[in-house]
Coordinates of C-alpha atoms in Angstrom, one line a residue:
M1033 CA 19.0 -20.8 10.7
F1034 CA 16.9 -23.8 13.4
P1035 CA 15.3 -25.9 10.9
N1036 CA 12.3 -26.9 12.8
K1037 CA 11.3 -23.3 13.6
D1038 CA 8.3 -21.8 12.0
A1039 CA 8.6 -19.9 8.7
V1040 CA 5.8 -19.8 7.3
V1041 CA 2.0 -20.3 9.0
F1042 CA -1.3 -20.2 6.7
D1043 CA -4.9 -21.3 6.5
G1044 CA -4.0 -24.1 9.0
T1045 CA -1.0 -25.4 7.4
T1046 CA 2.6 -24.8 9.4
L1047 CA 5.6 -24.9 7.5
S1048 CA 9.6 -25.4 9.5
Y1049 CA 12.5 -23.4 7.6
A1050 CA 13.5 -27.2 6.9
D1051 CA 9.9 -27.9 5.4
L1052 CA 10.4 -24.7 3.2
A1053 CA 13.8 -25.8 1.8
R1054 CA 12.4 -28.8 0.8
S1055 CA 9.6 -27.2 -1.0
I1056 CA 11.7 -25.1 -2.4
H1057 CA 13.8 -27.8 -4.1
T1058 CA 11.2 -29.2 -5.0
S1059 CA 10.1 -26.3 -7.1
I1060 CA 13.8 -25.7 -8.7
S1061 CA 13.6 -29.8 -9.9
E1062 CA 10.0 -28.9 -11.6
E1063 CA 11.4 -25.4 -13.0
K1064 CA 14.9 -25.9 -13.7
N1065 CA 14.1 -26.7 -17.5
V1066 CA 12.5 -23.8 -17.8
T1067 CA 14.7 -21.0 -19.2
A1068 CA 12.1 -17.6 -20.1
K1069 CA 10.7 -16.1 -17.4
S1070 CA 7.4 -17.1 -15.0
F1071 CA 4.6 -16.2 -14.2
V1072 CA 3.0 -17.7 -10.9
F1073 CA -0.7 -17.2 -10.4
N1074 CA -1.2 -15.8 -6.9
R1075 CA -3.4 -18.9 -5.7
N1076 CA -1.8 -20.4 -3.0
P1077 CA 0.5 -18.0 -1.1
I1078 CA 2.7 -21.1 0.1
E1079 CA 3.4 -22.3 -3.7
T1080 CA 3.7 -18.7 -4.6
L1081 CA 6.9 -17.7 -2.1
C1082 CA 8.2 -21.4 -2.7
S1083 CA 8.1 -20.8 -6.8
V1084 CA 9.3 -16.8 -6.3
L1085 CA 12.6 -18.3 -4.2
A1086 CA 12.7 -21.1 -6.4
S1087 CA 12.9 -18.6 -9.1
N1088 CA 15.9 -16.4 -7.1
A1089 CA 18.1 -19.4 -6.5
L1090 CA 18.1 -20.5 -10.7
N1091 CA 18.7 -16.9 -11.2
R1092 CA 15.6 -16.5 -13.3
A1093 CA 12.8 -13.9 -13.1
V1094 CA 9.5 -14.6 -12.0
V1095 CA 6.2 -12.7 -12.2
V1096 CA 3.9 -13.1 -9.4
V1097 CA -0.1 -12.4 -11.0
P1098 CA -2.9 -11.7 -9.3
A1099 CA -5.3 -14.8 -9.8
D1100 CA -7.8 -12.9 -11.9
Y1101 CA -5.9 -11.6 -13.4
P1102 CA -7.0 -10.7 -17.6
E1103 CA -5.7 -13.1 -19.7
K1104 CA -4.9 -10.2 -22.7
N1105 CA -3.2 -8.9 -20.5
L1106 CA -1.1 -11.3 -19.6
E1107 CA -0.4 -12.2 -23.1
I1108 CA 1.0 -8.7 -23.5
E1109 CA 3.5 -9.5 -20.6
Q1110 CA 4.5 -12.8 -21.6
E1111 CA 5.9 -10.5 -25.2
E1112 CA 8.0 -8.0 -23.0
P1113 CA 12.0 -8.6 -22.6
V1114 CA 12.9 -8.9 -19.3
P1115 CA 15.6 -6.8 -17.7
S1116 CA 19.4 -8.3 -17.0
G1117 CA 19.7 -8.6 -13.2
A1118 CA 15.7 -8.5 -12.8
F1119 CA 14.7 -11.0 -10.3
I1120 CA 10.9 -10.2 -9.5
G1121 CA 8.4 -8.7 -11.7
I1122 CA 5.5 -6.6 -10.3
L1123 CA 2.2 -5.9 -12.5
T1124 CA 1.1 -2.4 -12.8
S1125 CA -1.8 -1.2 -14.8
G1126 CA 0.4 1.5 -16.1
S1127 CA -0.4 5.2 -15.5
S1128 CA -2.8 4.7 -19.2
G1129 CA -4.8 1.8 -18.2
K1130 CA -2.1 -0.1 -20.4
P1131 CA -0.5 -3.3 -18.4
K1132 CA 2.8 -3.2 -17.3
T1133 CA 5.8 -4.8 -15.6
V1134 CA 8.1 -3.2 -12.9
W1135 CA 11.2 -5.2 -12.8
K1136 CA 13.2 -5.5 -9.1
S1137 CA 16.7 -6.6 -9.0
N1138 CA 17.3 -9.3 -6.4
D1139 CA 19.9 -6.1 -4.4
N1140 CA 16.7 -3.8 -5.1
W1141 CA 15.1 -4.9 -1.8
E1142 CA 17.4 -7.0 -0.4
L1143 CA 20.0 -4.2 0.5
A1144 CA 16.5 -2.8 2.0
F1145 CA 15.9 -5.1 4.5
K1146 CA 18.9 -4.2 7.0
H1147 CA 17.1 -1.0 6.9
Q1148 CA 13.6 -1.8 7.3
S1149 CA 14.8 -4.4 10.4
E1150 CA 16.6 -1.5 12.1
I1151 CA 13.3 1.4 11.0
F1152 CA 10.5 -0.9 11.5
G1153 CA 11.2 -3.0 14.6
I1154 CA 11.7 -6.3 12.8
S1155 CA 13.8 -9.0 14.1
K1156 CA 14.2 -12.8 13.7
S1157 CA 12.0 -13.3 17.1
E1158 CA 8.9 -11.5 15.6
K1159 CA 5.9 -13.3 13.9
L1160 CA 5.0 -11.2 11.2
F1161 CA 1.2 -10.7 9.8
V1162 CA 0.7 -10.1 6.0
L1163 CA -2.2 -10.8 4.1
D1164 CA -2.0 -13.5 1.4
A1165 CA -2.0 -11.2 -1.5
L1166 CA 1.5 -11.1 -2.4
S1167 CA 0.6 -9.8 -5.9
Y1168 CA 0.8 -6.7 -4.5
S1169 CA 4.8 -5.6 -4.1
A1170 CA 4.4 -4.3 -0.4
N1171 CA 3.3 -7.5 0.9
L1172 CA 5.5 -9.8 -0.8
N1173 CA 8.1 -7.8 0.2
A1174 CA 7.0 -8.1 3.6
A1175 CA 7.2 -11.6 3.2
L1176 CA 10.6 -12.1 1.7
H1177 CA 11.9 -9.5 4.4
I1178 CA 10.9 -11.5 7.2
L1179 CA 12.3 -14.7 6.4
W1180 CA 15.4 -13.3 5.5
E1181 CA 15.6 -12.4 9.2
G1182 CA 14.8 -15.8 9.9
G1183 CA 11.1 -14.5 11.6
T1184 CA 8.1 -16.3 11.2
L1185 CA 5.1 -15.1 8.1
V1186 CA 1.6 -15.5 9.6
L1187 CA -0.2 -15.0 6.2
G1188 CA -3.8 -13.7 6.7
Q1189 CA -6.6 -13.5 4.4
L1190 CA -9.3 -10.5 4.0
K1191 CA -12.2 -12.9 3.7
K1192 CA -11.3 -14.2 7.5
A1193 CA -10.9 -10.6 8.7
R1194 CA -13.8 -11.2 11.4
R1195 CA -11.3 -14.0 12.6
W1196 CA -7.8 -11.8 12.6
K1197 CA -8.0 -11.0 16.1
E1198 CA -8.5 -15.3 17.5
M1199 CA -5.6 -15.6 14.8
F1200 CA -3.2 -13.1 16.4
E1201 CA -3.8 -14.7 19.7
E1202 CA -3.7 -18.0 18.3
A1203 CA 0.2 -17.2 16.2
K1204 CA 1.2 -15.0 18.8
V1205 CA 1.2 -12.1 16.3
S1206 CA 4.0 -9.9 17.1
S1207 CA 4.2 -7.6 14.1
C1208 CA 1.9 -6.2 10.9
F1209 CA 2.5 -5.0 7.7
L1210 CA -1.4 -3.8 6.3
V1211 CA -2.4 -1.1 3.9
P1212 CA -4.1 1.8 6.3
S1213 CA -7.8 0.6 5.0
H1214 CA -7.3 -3.0 6.4
C1215 CA -5.7 -1.6 9.4
Q1216 CA -9.1 0.1 9.3
L1217 CA -10.4 -3.6 9.8
L1218 CA -8.7 -4.0 12.9
L1219 CA -10.4 -1.0 14.3
N1220 CA -13.9 -2.1 13.1
N1221 CA -13.3 -5.7 14.2
G1222 CA -12.7 -4.3 18.0
I1223 CA -9.3 -5.6 18.2
V1224 CA -7.0 -4.9 21.1
N1225 CA -3.1 -5.9 21.4
D1226 CA -0.3 -5.3 23.7
N1227 CA 1.6 -7.6 22.6
I1228 CA 2.2 -5.7 18.9
K1229 CA 5.2 -4.5 18.9
S1230 CA 5.4 -3.0 14.8
L1231 CA 3.1 -2.3 12.8
V1232 CA 3.9 -0.9 9.5
T1233 CA 1.3 0.6 6.7
A1234 CA 1.5 2.0 3.2
G1235 CA -0.1 2.1 0.3
E1236 CA -2.2 5.5 0.7
K1237 CA -1.8 7.9 3.6
L1238 CA -2.7 6.8 6.6
S1239 CA -4.5 9.8 8.6
A1240 CA -3.9 11.5 12.0
K1241 CA -7.2 9.8 13.3
M1242 CA -6.4 6.8 12.6
A1243 CA -2.3 6.9 13.7
K1244 CA -4.0 7.9 16.9
E1245 CA -6.5 5.2 17.2
L1246 CA -3.9 2.8 16.2
L1247 CA -1.4 3.7 18.7
E1248 CA -4.3 3.0 21.5
R1249 CA -5.5 -0.1 20.5
F1250 CA -1.8 -1.1 20.5
P1251 CA -0.1 0.7 22.7
A1252 CA 3.4 -1.2 22.7
S1253 CA 3.4 -1.0 19.4
K1254 CA 5.9 1.2 17.4
L1255 CA 3.8 2.9 14.3
T1256 CA 5.5 3.5 11.2
E1257 CA 4.0 4.8 7.8
Y1258 CA 6.2 4.9 5.0
Y1259 CA 5.8 5.9 1.8
G1260 CA 7.3 4.0 -1.5
A1261 CA 6.3 2.8 -5.1
A1262 CA 7.0 -0.5 -6.5
E1263 CA 9.3 1.5 -9.5
L1264 CA 11.2 3.3 -6.3
G1265 CA 11.1 0.9 -3.4
H1266 CA 11.3 2.7 0.3
I1267 CA 11.3 6.9 -0.2
T1268 CA 10.3 8.1 3.3
Y1269 CA 9.2 6.9 6.6
H1270 CA 8.0 8.9 9.6
Q1271 CA 7.0 7.2 13.3
N1272 CA 4.3 7.2 16.0
A1273 CA 3.3 10.8 17.3
D1274 CA 4.8 12.5 14.3
I1275 CA 2.6 10.8 11.8
Y1276 CA -1.0 12.8 13.7
N1277 CA 1.7 15.8 14.6
F1278 CA 2.2 16.3 11.1
P1279 CA -0.2 14.7 9.4
H1280 CA 0.3 16.1 5.9
S1281 CA 3.4 14.8 5.6
V1282 CA 4.8 11.4 5.0
G1283 CA 8.2 11.5 6.8
K1284 CA 11.5 12.5 6.1
P1285 CA 14.2 10.2 3.5
F1286 CA 14.9 6.3 4.3
P1287 CA 18.2 5.7 4.7
Q1288 CA 20.2 5.8 1.1
V1289 CA 17.7 7.6 -0.3
K1290 CA 18.1 11.0 -1.9
V1291 CA 14.4 13.2 -3.0
V1292 CA 14.5 16.0 -4.7
V1293 CA 11.6 18.3 -5.8
K1294 CA 11.9 20.5 -8.5
D1295 CA 8.9 22.1 -9.7
N1296 CA 6.4 20.3 -7.4
K1297 CA 7.7 16.9 -9.6
V1298 CA 9.8 14.2 -6.5
T1299 CA 12.2 12.6 -8.0
V1300 CA 14.3 9.5 -6.2
S1301 CA 17.6 8.6 -6.4
S1302 CA 19.0 4.9 -3.8
P1303 CA 19.8 1.8 -4.7
F1304 CA 16.0 0.7 -4.0
V1305 CA 15.0 2.5 -7.5
S1306 CA 14.3 -0.3 -10.3
S1307 CA 16.5 -0.2 -13.7
E1308 CA 14.3 1.2 -15.9
Y1309 CA 13.4 4.1 -13.2
K1310 CA 16.9 5.4 -12.3
E1311 CA 17.3 7.6 -14.9
N1312 CA 14.7 9.8 -14.2
G1313 CA 13.5 8.4 -10.8
T1314 CA 10.1 9.6 -10.4
V1315 CA 6.5 7.8 -10.8
D1316 CA 5.0 11.6 -11.5
D1317 CA 4.2 12.3 -7.4
L1318 CA 4.2 15.6 -7.1
G1319 CA 5.1 17.4 -3.4
Y1320 CA 7.3 19.5 -1.4
F1321 CA 9.5 19.8 1.7
D1322 CA 8.0 21.9 4.8
K1323 CA 9.9 23.6 7.2
G1324 CA 11.2 20.4 8.6
D1325 CA 12.1 18.9 5.5
R1326 CA 9.3 16.3 5.7
L1327 CA 8.0 15.5 2.0
V1328 CA 3.7 16.5 1.5
L1329 CA 2.7 15.2 -1.2
K1330 CA 0.0 16.9 -3.4
G1331 CA -1.1 13.8 -5.2
R1332 CA 0.0 12.0 -8.3
S1333 CA 0.5 14.1 -11.9
G1334 CA -2.7 12.2 -12.8
R1335 CA -4.4 13.4 -10.1
M1336 CA -3.6 17.2 -10.4
F1337 CA -7.1 18.6 -12.4
N1338 CA -7.0 22.1 -13.7
R1339 CA -9.9 23.9 -13.6
R1340 CA -9.4 27.8 -15.2
A1341 CA -6.2 27.9 -15.0
L1342 CA -5.4 26.6 -11.3
N1343 CA -4.1 23.3 -10.4
I1344 CA -6.6 21.6 -7.9
Y1345 CA -4.2 18.8 -5.9
A1346 CA -7.4 16.0 -4.9
Q1347 CA -4.4 15.3 -1.7
E1348 CA -4.9 19.0 -0.8
I1349 CA -8.4 18.9 -0.5
E1350 CA -8.6 15.6 0.7
N1351 CA -6.6 16.1 3.6
I1352 CA -8.6 19.0 4.7
A1353 CA -11.8 16.9 4.7
L1354 CA -10.3 14.6 7.4
T1355 CA -10.0 17.4 9.4
F1356 CA -13.5 17.6 10.0
D1357 CA -14.3 16.0 13.2
S1358 CA -16.3 12.9 11.9
V1359 CA -14.6 12.0 8.5
Q1360 CA -12.5 9.1 8.2
K1361 CA -11.5 8.6 4.9
A1362 CA -11.8 10.8 1.7
V1363 CA -11.5 10.5 -1.9
L1364 CA -11.3 13.5 -4.6
V1365 CA -12.3 12.1 -7.9
E1366 CA -13.0 13.7 -11.8
S1367 CA -16.5 12.1 -12.8
E1368 CA -16.3 10.6 -16.4
I1369 CA -19.9 11.6 -16.8
N1370 CA -19.8 15.3 -17.0
K1371 CA -15.6 15.6 -15.5
R1372 CA -16.5 17.5 -12.4
L1373 CA -14.8 17.2 -9.3
N1374 CA -16.5 14.6 -6.8
L1375 CA -15.6 14.5 -3.1
Y1376 CA -16.9 10.9 -1.5
F1377 CA -16.1 10.2 1.7
T1378 CA -16.7 7.5 5.1
T1379 CA -17.3 8.8 8.4
N1380 CA -17.7 7.1 11.9
S1381 CA -21.6 8.5 11.7
K1382 CA -24.3 5.7 12.4
A1383 CA -27.1 7.5 9.7
L1384 CA -25.7 8.0 6.3
G1385 CA -25.8 11.3 4.5
N1386 CA -26.3 13.0 7.8
D1387 CA -22.8 14.7 7.3
E1388 CA -22.9 15.7 4.1
E1389 CA -24.8 19.4 4.5
E1390 CA -21.8 19.9 7.4
L1391 CA -18.9 19.0 5.6
A1392 CA -20.0 20.6 2.6
A1393 CA -19.9 24.2 5.3
F1394 CA -16.6 23.1 6.7
L1395 CA -14.8 23.1 3.2
K1396 CA -16.3 26.4 2.0
Q1397 CA -15.2 27.7 5.3
C1398 CA -11.5 26.1 4.4
L1399 CA -11.2 26.2 0.6
P1400 CA -11.7 29.1 -2.0
K1401 CA -14.5 28.9 -3.7
A1402 CA -12.5 27.9 -7.6
K1403 CA -11.0 24.7 -5.4
M1404 CA -14.3 23.6 -4.1
P1405 CA -15.8 20.1 -5.5
S1406 CA -18.6 20.1 -7.4
F1407 CA -20.5 17.8 -4.9
V1408 CA -19.7 15.8 -1.7
K1409 CA -21.1 12.1 -1.1
E1410 CA -21.0 10.0 1.9
L1411 CA -20.8 6.1 1.3
E1412 CA -21.2 3.3 3.5
E1413 CA -17.2 2.4 2.2
I1414 CA -15.0 3.6 0.0
P1415 CA -14.2 1.0 -2.8
H1416 CA -10.8 -0.7 -2.9
S1417 CA -8.9 -3.2 -5.0
E1418 CA -8.0 -6.4 -3.5
T1419 CA -5.0 -5.0 -2.5
G1420 CA -6.2 -2.5 -0.1
K1421 CA -5.8 0.7 -2.5
V1422 CA -8.5 3.0 -3.5
D1423 CA -9.9 2.0 -6.5
F1424 CA -10.6 5.2 -8.5
R1425 CA -12.1 4.3 -11.9
A1426 CA -15.2 2.8 -10.1
L1427 CA -15.7 6.0 -7.8
S1428 CA -15.2 8.2 -11.1
K1429 CA -18.0 5.8 -12.8
M1430 CA -19.9 6.4 -9.9
S1431 CA -20.2 9.9 -9.9
G1432 CA -23.9 11.2 -10.9
E1433 CA -25.2 8.5 -9.7
G1434 CA -28.1 9.2 -6.8
E1435 CA -28.7 12.4 -4.8
I1436 CA -25.5 14.3 -4.4
L1437 CA -25.2 17.3 -2.3
N1438 CA -24.1 20.3 -4.7
I1439 CA -22.0 22.6 -2.8
A1440 CA -19.5 24.1 -5.6
S1441 CA -22.1 27.1 -6.1

């Protein structure tokens, strides 16, 4: 390791590996008398990284908390015990909305790093761009991976997306990890860069249209989409042309991962699965293998809706909508108001609402009547959380507002 090499770049501050080591030792001195698990609020990402690495050196678990995390939820978390060998606690809302912590051991992540380096094309020479929301497990994993590799971590801010192009040039960024909704910002801001060698995305399905455009804008890049979960680690992946040639798939298993589908339920066994999930190995995702042994997801069980004894999978409807030329993103939700299924979408059209009738007609051609959404509605933007994931609850509360095109009848 070269002590003078840049380790972390963030908002005008650059830390060398020697600087980072000193900051970690300072954190160790400040925290060595703390015996319980520690909570780190993700306000300054450099301080967050130092606290995480210091806690690891002290063999103590640490939970990275979003800056706006509700205090009442944190009180619940403080009561929860820490499993033996836990390193990182990942906060999630839980399937029922009740907060929970997913615990990862050091091995759960570090054992995957060598595979990530090989598959994603990440080496010690890379300068990896990751957003500063390190309470999101995939971002934190990417950040720790590049430091493990000995490369440079370039932390960006969502609120400064319009400056990413300048950041890429100033910091000589060579690799990126972004969820698809944040990849869309690269495209929206007109960023074209032939120096990016690796572009990795996860968190939600990458559309074929976006995959093609990303490869056009970043022609020297290896584009990788992987499917994973905080509870299960990396599961499957595919790359480049496979992403748009097999648009409904999420690829084949990650090394050391075994995926089994029984009665539509996806179960996983690997060294990367959290201890609490090793026995069951599932987060209730539903799917099947295509003829090429590629995994196709139907969605999570919570996004499977039963209508007149017929199972309707949200991702199936969304995938069909995405094949319509102008649709960029599509999300099917159940209304909290009337329990109807409503499809919200965004397009590349300039005039809002122009594509609603055309998409409705297209869906009627592609879907049986029993699977038709009750409404379609074009939005200027799909609501997302800070981590870039779709905010399904916000959409379900929107249902019934404004003029929405009824297509179920």
